[in-house]
Amino acid sequence: MIEQNKMEKIVSLCKRRGFVFPSSEIYGGLAAIYDYGHYGALLKNNIRDAWWKHMVQLRSDIIGLDSAIFMHPTTWIASGHVGNFMDPQIDCRKCKNRMRADHILEEHGISADKQPIEFINEQINKLREEKKIKCQFCGSTDLTQARVFSLMVKSNLGSPTEELSEENVVYLRPETCGGIYLNYKNTVDSMRVKLPFGIAQIGKAFRNEIVARQFIFRTREFEQMEMQYFLHPSIMKEKYEMWKELRWKWYLEYGIPKEKLNWYKHEKLAHYASEAYDIEYKFESLGGFKEVEGIHARGDWDLSQHSKFSGIDLTYFDQEKEEKFIPHIAETSVGLNRLFFMFIDNAFTEEKIDDETRTVLKFNKNLAPIKIAVFPLLKNKPELVAKAKEIYDSLKINYMCEFDDNGNIGKRYRRQDEIGTPYCVTVDFDSLEDKKVTIRDRDTMQQERVEIEKLEEWMKDKLAF
Ligand code: ATP
C-alpha cells in the first residue's frame, strides 16, 4: 500500500527544510529534475563518502576514477545504447499523458523485460480487447499503440550552429560505467594493477525517462556510483557472491533493517550476462519494494565491444599463467539520489509526545547532514552566547555543526530533529560555573551533562565522520 501521506510529508519536509527543491521553480519547474539545498547537499555528500570509503578507501584492489560526462559518440554505439536503450511508451489521446507500456504489462503479470516492441503490442492489444487497460490518469481507453522511446539525451559540441547533425552529436552519458571501460587500459598502464581489480566512480548520468513522477526516485539527471570489477572468468562466481554479500552488508551498516531489503533475481538476462540481482528497498512512500542497486555478472561483452569498435587491444596478459584474455566484469551499480530517498524514507519518523507530534529523521549518525548543534540557553546573555560560540568553533573543525540561538530551546530541538541532527549541545548558566554542557540525544531525547574539556572525546566515541 502506498502511504500517500508519507510521500507528501517527505516531499514537503524536503522542501521546507532545504533538502530538495524542484528545479527552476521560479519558471514553473522542469519535470523530473531536482536541486539539492544545504542539508540535501550535505546528506548526499555523506552517502557518497560512505560508499567511497567502503568501495575505495578500505580496499587495496579498487582504483578511483572521475571521467568526463561527454564521451566519444562511438562509445554508445559499441555499448548498444544508441540502438537499444529504449523504453516502450503509450500515450493517452485524451489527456496526452504518457505511460510505460512495460509497466502496464507488469501490472497484469506479464514481463516485458528485453522483449521486442512487437511482443509488447501483441500483449497490449490482448489486454485492450479484454477491456483491461485504460489511461492511468483520466481513465480513457483511447490509447495509442506502444512505441519505442530512446532514453539517450543528445547534445552537440564544437559546432557554430545549434542544430544537431551526425558530425557534432554527442550524448550525455546514460550511465557512468562507460567511462570506466574506456579508462580500463589507462588504469592498467598507469597504476600497474593486477587482476582481479576494480575501478569505481561517482558521477552524473542522464536519461530521457518517459515516466518520472516519483519525486527523486526516477529523474532525468541523477548520480550513479558504479564499480566494475575486472577478473578472470574462472573466479566470477566467487567474486560475484563476494560483492553481493559486501553490498548487502553496506545497507545494514548504514541503518537499513534487513526486513526492508530484498534480493530480486533477473530471470531474463542480456545475452552476455550470466547473473543479475537487484537489491530492493521497501519504500513505504512508494508502496513497496523497488530497485536501489544492481549487481551484475557481465562477461567480457563491454571490453570486447570497445576493443572491436576502437581497434585497440584490450586483452590482459597474465604473466604467471602466460595467458591472454579479455577480462570479465562483476558490476555494482547504484543511484545516489535513489539512496538519498531510501535513507530519508527509512529515517522519517513521527512520534506522539503529549499533545504534539515530533517529526524526526533518525538517520544513521554518520550520514546526518549536521552532526552537532550548539545552543546558548538564552540569546540575550552575552556570556552564554560567547561560550557556545567558542564550543561551536572548536567542534566545527572536525564535524559539520550548526550554531542556533533563535527561539526557545524546545523549538530549536524540534528544528534539529527535523533535519536529523544526532546531538544538541546546550550552554546554560551552570556551564559557566561547572564547565559542563548538556548533550541531548536525538533518538532517546535523554540528556547528559558532559565536561566541556571532554566534549571532543565524547563525540569521537559516537561519530565516525
Ligand atoms: P530502473 O529499472 O529503475 O529504471 P535500471 O535497471 O534501468 O533502473 P540501471 O541501469 O541498472 O537501472 O542503473 C543502476 C542504478 O541507477 C539503479 O539501480 C538506480 O538506483 C539508478 N538509476 C537508474 N535510473 C535512474 C533514474 N532515472 N533516476 C534515478 N536513479 C536511477
Short mmCIF file of N, CA and C in Angstrom, two decimals, residues 228-388:
data_model
loop_
_atom_site.label_atom_id
_atom_site.label_comp_id
_atom_site.label_asym_id
_atom_site.label_seq_id
_atom_site.Cartn_x
_atom_site.Cartn_y
_atom_site.Cartn_z
N GLN A 228 33.25 -1.44 -11.39
CA GLN A 228 33.40 -2.55 -12.32
C GLN A 228 34.62 -3.35 -11.86
N TYR A 229 34.42 -4.63 -11.56
CA TYR A 229 35.48 -5.48 -11.03
C TYR A 229 35.94 -6.41 -12.14
N PHE A 230 37.18 -6.21 -12.60
CA PHE A 230 37.71 -6.96 -13.75
C PHE A 230 38.38 -8.25 -13.24
N LEU A 231 38.07 -9.36 -13.89
CA LEU A 231 38.59 -10.63 -13.36
C LEU A 231 38.68 -11.71 -14.44
N HIS A 232 39.35 -12.80 -14.07
CA HIS A 232 39.40 -13.98 -14.93
C HIS A 232 38.07 -14.72 -14.77
N PRO A 233 37.45 -15.21 -15.86
CA PRO A 233 36.12 -15.82 -15.73
C PRO A 233 36.05 -16.97 -14.73
N SER A 234 37.20 -17.63 -14.47
CA SER A 234 37.16 -18.78 -13.56
C SER A 234 36.80 -18.39 -12.12
N ILE A 235 36.98 -17.09 -11.76
CA ILE A 235 36.65 -16.70 -10.38
C ILE A 235 35.38 -15.83 -10.31
N MET A 236 34.66 -15.78 -11.43
CA MET A 236 33.45 -14.92 -11.45
C MET A 236 32.47 -15.29 -10.35
N LYS A 237 32.16 -16.57 -10.24
CA LYS A 237 31.14 -16.99 -9.28
C LYS A 237 31.50 -16.52 -7.85
N GLU A 238 32.77 -16.80 -7.48
CA GLU A 238 33.23 -16.47 -6.13
C GLU A 238 33.18 -14.95 -5.88
N LYS A 239 33.67 -14.17 -6.85
CA LYS A 239 33.72 -12.72 -6.64
C LYS A 239 32.34 -12.08 -6.74
N TYR A 240 31.51 -12.66 -7.59
CA TYR A 240 30.15 -12.14 -7.71
C TYR A 240 29.42 -12.30 -6.37
N GLU A 241 29.58 -13.47 -5.75
CA GLU A 241 28.96 -13.71 -4.44
C GLU A 241 29.55 -12.78 -3.39
N MET A 242 30.86 -12.54 -3.49
CA MET A 242 31.53 -11.65 -2.53
C MET A 242 30.90 -10.24 -2.62
N TRP A 243 30.72 -9.75 -3.85
CA TRP A 243 30.18 -8.40 -4.00
C TRP A 243 28.73 -8.32 -3.54
N LYS A 244 27.99 -9.40 -3.79
CA LYS A 244 26.59 -9.41 -3.33
C LYS A 244 26.55 -9.27 -1.81
N GLU A 245 27.42 -10.03 -1.16
CA GLU A 245 27.43 -10.02 0.30
C GLU A 245 27.90 -8.66 0.85
N LEU A 246 28.97 -8.12 0.22
CA LEU A 246 29.51 -6.85 0.72
C LEU A 246 28.53 -5.70 0.55
N ARG A 247 27.85 -5.70 -0.59
CA ARG A 247 26.92 -4.60 -0.82
C ARG A 247 25.71 -4.70 0.14
N TRP A 248 25.24 -5.91 0.38
CA TRP A 248 24.12 -6.11 1.30
C TRP A 248 24.48 -5.60 2.69
N LYS A 249 25.70 -5.95 3.12
CA LYS A 249 26.16 -5.54 4.46
C LYS A 249 26.25 -4.02 4.59
N TRP A 250 26.60 -3.35 3.48
CA TRP A 250 26.72 -1.89 3.49
C TRP A 250 25.40 -1.26 3.93
N TYR A 251 24.30 -1.78 3.41
CA TYR A 251 22.98 -1.23 3.75
C TYR A 251 22.69 -1.43 5.24
N LEU A 252 23.05 -2.62 5.74
CA LEU A 252 22.79 -2.89 7.16
C LEU A 252 23.64 -1.96 8.01
N GLU A 253 24.89 -1.78 7.61
CA GLU A 253 25.80 -0.93 8.39
C GLU A 253 25.29 0.50 8.50
N TYR A 254 24.60 0.97 7.46
CA TYR A 254 24.11 2.35 7.49
C TYR A 254 22.64 2.43 7.92
N GLY A 255 22.19 1.40 8.64
CA GLY A 255 20.92 1.52 9.36
C GLY A 255 19.67 1.05 8.65
N ILE A 256 19.79 0.40 7.49
CA ILE A 256 18.58 -0.12 6.84
C ILE A 256 18.29 -1.51 7.43
N PRO A 257 17.11 -1.70 8.04
CA PRO A 257 16.82 -3.01 8.63
C PRO A 257 16.68 -4.08 7.56
N LYS A 258 17.09 -5.31 7.87
CA LYS A 258 17.10 -6.34 6.82
C LYS A 258 15.70 -6.69 6.32
N GLU A 259 14.69 -6.46 7.15
CA GLU A 259 13.30 -6.72 6.71
C GLU A 259 12.89 -5.78 5.59
N LYS A 260 13.58 -4.66 5.45
CA LYS A 260 13.21 -3.71 4.39
C LYS A 260 14.04 -3.91 3.13
N LEU A 261 14.85 -4.99 3.13
CA LEU A 261 15.70 -5.26 1.96
C LEU A 261 15.29 -6.58 1.32
N ASN A 262 15.52 -6.66 0.02
CA ASN A 262 15.12 -7.87 -0.69
C ASN A 262 16.04 -8.08 -1.90
N TRP A 263 16.30 -9.35 -2.22
CA TRP A 263 17.02 -9.65 -3.46
C TRP A 263 16.00 -9.94 -4.56
N TYR A 264 16.16 -9.29 -5.69
CA TYR A 264 15.32 -9.61 -6.85
C TYR A 264 16.23 -10.22 -7.92
N LYS A 265 15.87 -11.44 -8.32
CA LYS A 265 16.72 -12.13 -9.31
C LYS A 265 16.15 -11.89 -10.71
N HIS A 266 16.97 -11.41 -11.62
CA HIS A 266 16.50 -11.23 -13.01
C HIS A 266 16.50 -12.58 -13.69
N GLU A 267 15.35 -12.99 -14.19
CA GLU A 267 15.27 -14.29 -14.88
C GLU A 267 15.70 -14.12 -16.33
N LYS A 268 15.25 -13.03 -16.95
CA LYS A 268 15.63 -12.79 -18.34
C LYS A 268 16.90 -11.94 -18.34
N LEU A 269 17.96 -12.51 -18.88
CA LEU A 269 19.24 -11.80 -18.84
C LEU A 269 19.64 -11.33 -20.22
N ALA A 270 20.43 -10.25 -20.24
CA ALA A 270 21.03 -9.83 -21.51
C ALA A 270 21.92 -11.01 -21.97
N HIS A 271 22.11 -11.15 -23.30
CA HIS A 271 22.79 -12.35 -23.80
C HIS A 271 24.21 -12.52 -23.24
N TYR A 272 24.85 -11.41 -22.85
CA TYR A 272 26.23 -11.50 -22.37
C TYR A 272 26.31 -11.75 -20.86
N ALA A 273 25.20 -11.58 -20.14
CA ALA A 273 25.26 -11.65 -18.68
C ALA A 273 25.01 -13.07 -18.18
N SER A 274 25.66 -13.43 -17.06
CA SER A 274 25.39 -14.76 -16.52
C SER A 274 24.53 -14.70 -15.26
N GLU A 275 24.56 -13.57 -14.57
CA GLU A 275 23.70 -13.42 -13.40
C GLU A 275 23.40 -11.94 -13.14
N ALA A 276 22.21 -11.66 -12.67
CA ALA A 276 21.86 -10.27 -12.34
C ALA A 276 20.86 -10.27 -11.19
N TYR A 277 21.24 -9.59 -10.14
CA TYR A 277 20.35 -9.41 -8.98
C TYR A 277 20.23 -7.92 -8.70
N ASP A 278 19.07 -7.52 -8.18
CA ASP A 278 18.91 -6.15 -7.69
C ASP A 278 18.73 -6.22 -6.18
N ILE A 279 19.26 -5.21 -5.49
CA ILE A 279 18.89 -5.04 -4.10
C ILE A 279 17.69 -4.10 -4.12
N GLU A 280 16.61 -4.56 -3.48
CA GLU A 280 15.40 -3.73 -3.43
C GLU A 280 15.20 -3.24 -2.00
N TYR A 281 14.67 -2.04 -1.89
CA TYR A 281 14.34 -1.48 -0.58
C TYR A 281 12.83 -1.25 -0.53
N LYS A 282 12.24 -1.51 0.61
CA LYS A 282 10.79 -1.34 0.75
C LYS A 282 10.47 0.12 1.04
N PHE A 283 10.18 0.87 -0.02
CA PHE A 283 9.82 2.29 0.12
C PHE A 283 8.38 2.37 0.60
N GLU A 284 8.18 2.78 1.85
CA GLU A 284 6.79 2.92 2.32
C GLU A 284 6.09 4.01 1.53
N SER A 285 6.86 5.05 1.14
CA SER A 285 6.23 6.16 0.43
C SER A 285 5.94 5.83 -1.04
N LEU A 286 6.43 4.70 -1.54
CA LEU A 286 6.16 4.33 -2.94
C LEU A 286 5.34 3.03 -3.00
N GLY A 287 5.03 2.49 -1.85
CA GLY A 287 4.13 1.34 -1.83
C GLY A 287 4.78 -0.01 -2.00
N GLY A 288 6.07 -0.13 -1.77
CA GLY A 288 6.64 -1.48 -1.79
C GLY A 288 8.09 -1.53 -2.20
N PHE A 289 8.54 -2.77 -2.46
CA PHE A 289 9.96 -2.97 -2.80
C PHE A 289 10.28 -2.41 -4.17
N LYS A 290 11.35 -1.64 -4.26
CA LYS A 290 11.81 -1.06 -5.53
C LYS A 290 13.33 -1.17 -5.59
N GLU A 291 13.83 -1.30 -6.81
CA GLU A 291 15.27 -1.43 -7.02
C GLU A 291 16.03 -0.19 -6.54
N VAL A 292 17.11 -0.44 -5.80
CA VAL A 292 18.04 0.65 -5.50
C VAL A 292 19.41 0.39 -6.11
N GLU A 293 19.77 -0.90 -6.24
CA GLU A 293 21.12 -1.21 -6.74
C GLU A 293 21.08 -2.48 -7.59
N GLY A 294 21.90 -2.49 -8.64
CA GLY A 294 22.01 -3.69 -9.47
C GLY A 294 23.40 -4.30 -9.31
N ILE A 295 23.46 -5.62 -9.21
CA ILE A 295 24.75 -6.31 -9.13
C ILE A 295 24.75 -7.36 -10.25
N HIS A 296 25.65 -7.17 -11.21
CA HIS A 296 25.56 -7.96 -12.44
C HIS A 296 26.88 -8.64 -12.79
N ALA A 297 26.76 -9.87 -13.32
CA ALA A 297 27.94 -10.55 -13.87
C ALA A 297 27.85 -10.35 -15.39
N ARG A 298 28.76 -9.52 -15.94
CA ARG A 298 28.58 -9.04 -17.31
C ARG A 298 29.43 -9.73 -18.36
N GLY A 299 30.18 -10.77 -18.00
CA GLY A 299 31.01 -11.44 -19.00
C GLY A 299 32.06 -10.48 -19.57
N ASP A 300 32.53 -10.78 -20.82
CA ASP A 300 33.57 -9.91 -21.40
C ASP A 300 33.01 -8.98 -22.47
N TRP A 301 31.70 -8.85 -22.49
CA TRP A 301 31.00 -8.06 -23.51
C TRP A 301 31.54 -6.63 -23.63
N ASP A 302 31.65 -5.91 -22.53
CA ASP A 302 31.96 -4.48 -22.60
C ASP A 302 33.34 -4.24 -23.21
N LEU A 303 34.36 -4.90 -22.65
CA LEU A 303 35.71 -4.66 -23.18
C LEU A 303 35.83 -5.21 -24.60
N SER A 304 35.16 -6.32 -24.91
CA SER A 304 35.24 -6.87 -26.27
C SER A 304 34.66 -5.89 -27.28
N GLN A 305 33.51 -5.31 -26.94
CA GLN A 305 32.86 -4.36 -27.85
C GLN A 305 33.74 -3.13 -28.07
N HIS A 306 34.31 -2.59 -26.98
CA HIS A 306 35.12 -1.38 -27.13
C HIS A 306 36.43 -1.69 -27.86
N SER A 307 36.90 -2.91 -27.69
CA SER A 307 38.10 -3.32 -28.41
C SER A 307 37.79 -3.39 -29.91
N LYS A 308 36.65 -3.98 -30.22
CA LYS A 308 36.24 -4.13 -31.62
C LYS A 308 36.01 -2.77 -32.28
N PHE A 309 35.29 -1.90 -31.63
CA PHE A 309 34.94 -0.61 -32.25
C PHE A 309 36.11 0.38 -32.28
N SER A 310 37.02 0.29 -31.30
CA SER A 310 38.14 1.24 -31.27
C SER A 310 39.36 0.71 -32.01
N GLY A 311 39.41 -0.60 -32.19
CA GLY A 311 40.59 -1.21 -32.82
C GLY A 311 41.76 -1.32 -31.86
N ILE A 312 41.55 -1.01 -30.58
CA ILE A 312 42.62 -1.09 -29.57
C ILE A 312 42.51 -2.43 -28.83
N ASP A 313 43.65 -3.08 -28.67
CA ASP A 313 43.67 -4.38 -28.00
C ASP A 313 43.45 -4.19 -26.48
N LEU A 314 42.38 -4.73 -25.98
CA LEU A 314 42.10 -4.59 -24.54
C LEU A 314 42.26 -5.92 -23.80
N THR A 315 43.04 -6.82 -24.39
CA THR A 315 43.26 -8.09 -23.69
C THR A 315 44.23 -7.87 -22.53
N TYR A 316 44.17 -8.77 -21.58
CA TYR A 316 45.04 -8.71 -20.40
C TYR A 316 46.00 -9.89 -20.51
N PHE A 317 47.25 -9.64 -20.17
CA PHE A 317 48.22 -10.73 -20.21
C PHE A 317 48.60 -11.12 -18.79
N ASP A 318 48.26 -12.34 -18.42
CA ASP A 318 48.63 -12.85 -17.10
C ASP A 318 50.01 -13.48 -17.22
N GLN A 319 51.02 -12.77 -16.65
CA GLN A 319 52.40 -13.21 -16.85
C GLN A 319 52.70 -14.54 -16.19
N GLU A 320 52.11 -14.75 -15.00
CA GLU A 320 52.38 -16.02 -14.30
C GLU A 320 51.85 -17.21 -15.08
N LYS A 321 50.62 -17.07 -15.58
CA LYS A 321 50.00 -18.20 -16.28
C LYS A 321 50.24 -18.16 -17.78
N GLU A 322 50.90 -17.08 -18.22
CA GLU A 322 51.14 -16.85 -19.65
C GLU A 322 49.85 -17.01 -20.44
N GLU A 323 48.83 -16.31 -19.95
CA GLU A 323 47.52 -16.42 -20.61
C GLU A 323 47.02 -15.03 -21.00
N LYS A 324 46.49 -14.95 -22.23
CA LYS A 324 45.95 -13.67 -22.71
C LYS A 324 44.44 -13.80 -22.82
N PHE A 325 43.71 -12.84 -22.26
CA PHE A 325 42.24 -12.91 -22.36
C PHE A 325 41.62 -11.54 -22.11
N ILE A 326 40.37 -11.41 -22.52
CA ILE A 326 39.63 -10.17 -22.21
C ILE A 326 38.99 -10.38 -20.84
N PRO A 327 39.27 -9.49 -19.87
CA PRO A 327 38.70 -9.69 -18.54
C PRO A 327 37.17 -9.67 -18.53
N HIS A 328 36.59 -10.45 -17.65
CA HIS A 328 35.14 -10.41 -17.41
C HIS A 328 34.88 -9.39 -16.29
N ILE A 329 33.62 -9.02 -16.16
CA ILE A 329 33.31 -7.93 -15.21
C ILE A 329 32.14 -8.29 -14.27
N ALA A 330 32.38 -8.07 -12.97
CA ALA A 330 31.27 -8.09 -12.00
C ALA A 330 31.02 -6.63 -11.64
N GLU A 331 29.78 -6.20 -11.74
CA GLU A 331 29.47 -4.78 -11.58
C GLU A 331 28.54 -4.53 -10.40
N THR A 332 28.81 -3.44 -9.67
CA THR A 332 27.81 -2.97 -8.69
C THR A 332 27.43 -1.56 -9.11
N SER A 333 26.12 -1.30 -9.22
CA SER A 333 25.67 -0.02 -9.76
C SER A 333 24.49 0.51 -8.96
N VAL A 334 24.69 1.69 -8.38
CA VAL A 334 23.64 2.22 -7.50
C VAL A 334 23.42 3.70 -7.77
N GLY A 335 22.17 4.15 -7.61
CA GLY A 335 21.86 5.56 -7.81
C GLY A 335 21.97 6.31 -6.49
N LEU A 336 22.78 7.37 -6.49
CA LEU A 336 22.98 8.16 -5.26
C LEU A 336 21.68 8.83 -4.82
N ASN A 337 20.94 9.39 -5.78
CA ASN A 337 19.70 10.09 -5.43
C ASN A 337 18.65 9.11 -4.91
N ARG A 338 18.66 7.89 -5.47
CA ARG A 338 17.71 6.88 -5.01
C ARG A 338 18.05 6.45 -3.58
N LEU A 339 19.35 6.37 -3.29
CA LEU A 339 19.76 6.05 -1.91
C LEU A 339 19.37 7.17 -0.96
N PHE A 340 19.51 8.40 -1.42
CA PHE A 340 19.13 9.57 -0.64
C PHE A 340 17.66 9.43 -0.23
N PHE A 341 16.82 9.10 -1.21
CA PHE A 341 15.38 8.91 -0.97
C PHE A 341 15.17 7.75 0.01
N MET A 342 15.91 6.66 -0.21
CA MET A 342 15.79 5.49 0.66
C MET A 342 16.12 5.87 2.12
N PHE A 343 17.24 6.59 2.31
CA PHE A 343 17.64 6.92 3.68
C PHE A 343 16.62 7.85 4.34
N ILE A 344 16.02 8.76 3.56
CA ILE A 344 15.01 9.65 4.15
C ILE A 344 13.75 8.85 4.46
N ASP A 345 13.33 7.98 3.52
CA ASP A 345 12.13 7.16 3.73
C ASP A 345 12.29 6.31 5.00
N ASN A 346 13.48 5.77 5.17
CA ASN A 346 13.74 4.91 6.34
C ASN A 346 13.83 5.72 7.64
N ALA A 347 14.39 6.94 7.53
CA ALA A 347 14.64 7.74 8.75
C ALA A 347 13.40 8.48 9.23
N PHE A 348 12.46 8.75 8.30
CA PHE A 348 11.30 9.58 8.63
C PHE A 348 10.43 8.94 9.71
N THR A 349 10.30 9.63 10.84
CA THR A 349 9.55 9.09 11.97
C THR A 349 8.67 10.18 12.57
N GLU A 350 7.47 9.78 12.95
CA GLU A 350 6.61 10.72 13.68
C GLU A 350 6.29 10.10 15.02
N GLU A 351 6.51 10.87 16.08
CA GLU A 351 6.27 10.35 17.43
C GLU A 351 5.31 11.27 18.17
N LYS A 352 4.40 10.65 18.87
CA LYS A 352 3.46 11.46 19.69
C LYS A 352 4.12 11.75 21.02
N ILE A 353 4.25 13.04 21.33
CA ILE A 353 4.78 13.41 22.65
C ILE A 353 3.77 14.36 23.26
N ASP A 354 3.13 13.91 24.32
CA ASP A 354 1.98 14.63 24.90
C ASP A 354 0.98 14.93 23.79
N ASP A 355 0.71 16.21 23.54
CA ASP A 355 -0.29 16.53 22.51
C ASP A 355 0.36 16.87 21.18
N GLU A 356 1.67 16.77 21.16
CA GLU A 356 2.38 17.20 19.95
C GLU A 356 2.91 16.03 19.15
N THR A 357 3.16 16.26 17.86
CA THR A 357 3.82 15.22 17.05
C THR A 357 5.24 15.68 16.78
N ARG A 358 6.19 14.83 17.15
CA ARG A 358 7.59 15.16 16.87
C ARG A 358 7.97 14.49 15.56
N THR A 359 8.44 15.27 14.58
CA THR A 359 8.93 14.70 13.33
C THR A 359 10.45 14.63 13.45
N VAL A 360 10.98 13.44 13.25
CA VAL A 360 12.42 13.29 13.41
C VAL A 360 12.99 12.39 12.31
N LEU A 361 14.13 12.79 11.77
CA LEU A 361 14.81 11.96 10.77
C LEU A 361 15.88 11.16 11.52
N LYS A 362 15.60 9.87 11.72
CA LYS A 362 16.54 9.06 12.50
C LYS A 362 17.58 8.42 11.60
N PHE A 363 18.39 9.26 10.99
CA PHE A 363 19.47 8.76 10.14
C PHE A 363 20.50 8.02 10.96
N ASN A 364 21.22 7.13 10.32
CA ASN A 364 22.47 6.66 10.90
C ASN A 364 23.28 7.93 11.20
N LYS A 365 23.87 7.98 12.39
CA LYS A 365 24.50 9.24 12.83
C LYS A 365 25.57 9.75 11.86
N ASN A 366 26.29 8.84 11.26
CA ASN A 366 27.36 9.27 10.36
C ASN A 366 26.83 9.87 9.06
N LEU A 367 25.59 9.58 8.72
CA LEU A 367 25.02 10.14 7.49
C LEU A 367 24.32 11.48 7.73
N ALA A 368 24.04 11.79 8.98
CA ALA A 368 23.27 13.01 9.27
C ALA A 368 23.97 14.25 8.70
N PRO A 369 23.20 15.16 8.08
CA PRO A 369 23.82 16.36 7.47
C PRO A 369 24.56 17.19 8.51
N ILE A 370 23.90 17.46 9.65
CA ILE A 370 24.54 18.20 10.75
C ILE A 370 24.75 17.21 11.87
N LYS A 371 25.96 17.16 12.38
CA LYS A 371 26.25 16.19 13.45
C LYS A 371 25.92 16.75 14.83
N ILE A 372 26.29 18.04 15.02
CA ILE A 372 26.11 18.64 16.35
C ILE A 372 25.54 20.05 16.20
N ALA A 373 24.50 20.35 16.99
CA ALA A 373 24.00 21.74 17.04
C ALA A 373 24.40 22.30 18.40
N VAL A 374 24.87 23.53 18.41
CA VAL A 374 25.30 24.14 19.68
C VAL A 374 24.40 25.35 19.97
N PHE A 375 23.85 25.36 21.18
CA PHE A 375 22.93 26.44 21.57
C PHE A 375 23.40 27.13 22.85
N PRO A 376 23.27 28.47 22.90
CA PRO A 376 23.29 29.12 24.22
C PRO A 376 21.85 29.05 24.74
N LEU A 377 21.66 28.84 26.02
CA LEU A 377 20.29 28.70 26.54
C LEU A 377 19.46 29.93 26.18
N LEU A 378 20.06 31.12 26.36
CA LEU A 378 19.34 32.36 26.04
C LEU A 378 20.18 33.21 25.09
N LYS A 379 19.46 33.86 24.19
CA LYS A 379 20.13 34.65 23.15
C LYS A 379 20.70 35.96 23.70
N ASN A 380 19.98 36.49 24.71
CA ASN A 380 20.37 37.84 25.18
C ASN A 380 21.35 37.81 26.35
N LYS A 381 22.03 36.70 26.54
CA LYS A 381 23.05 36.64 27.61
C LYS A 381 24.42 36.45 26.95
N PRO A 382 25.15 37.57 26.79
CA PRO A 382 26.41 37.53 26.03
C PRO A 382 27.39 36.47 26.51
N GLU A 383 27.45 36.23 27.82
CA GLU A 383 28.42 35.26 28.32
C GLU A 383 28.08 33.83 27.85
N LEU A 384 26.76 33.53 27.75
CA LEU A 384 26.35 32.21 27.27
C LEU A 384 26.62 32.09 25.77
N VAL A 385 26.29 33.17 25.05
CA VAL A 385 26.50 33.16 23.59
C VAL A 385 27.99 32.99 23.28
N ALA A 386 28.83 33.72 24.03
CA ALA A 386 30.28 33.65 23.77
C ALA A 386 30.81 32.24 24.02
N LYS A 387 30.36 31.62 25.11
CA LYS A 387 30.83 30.26 25.44
C LYS A 387 30.35 29.26 24.38
N ALA A 388 29.07 29.42 23.97
CA ALA A 388 28.51 28.50 22.96
C ALA A 388 29.26 28.66 21.63
#
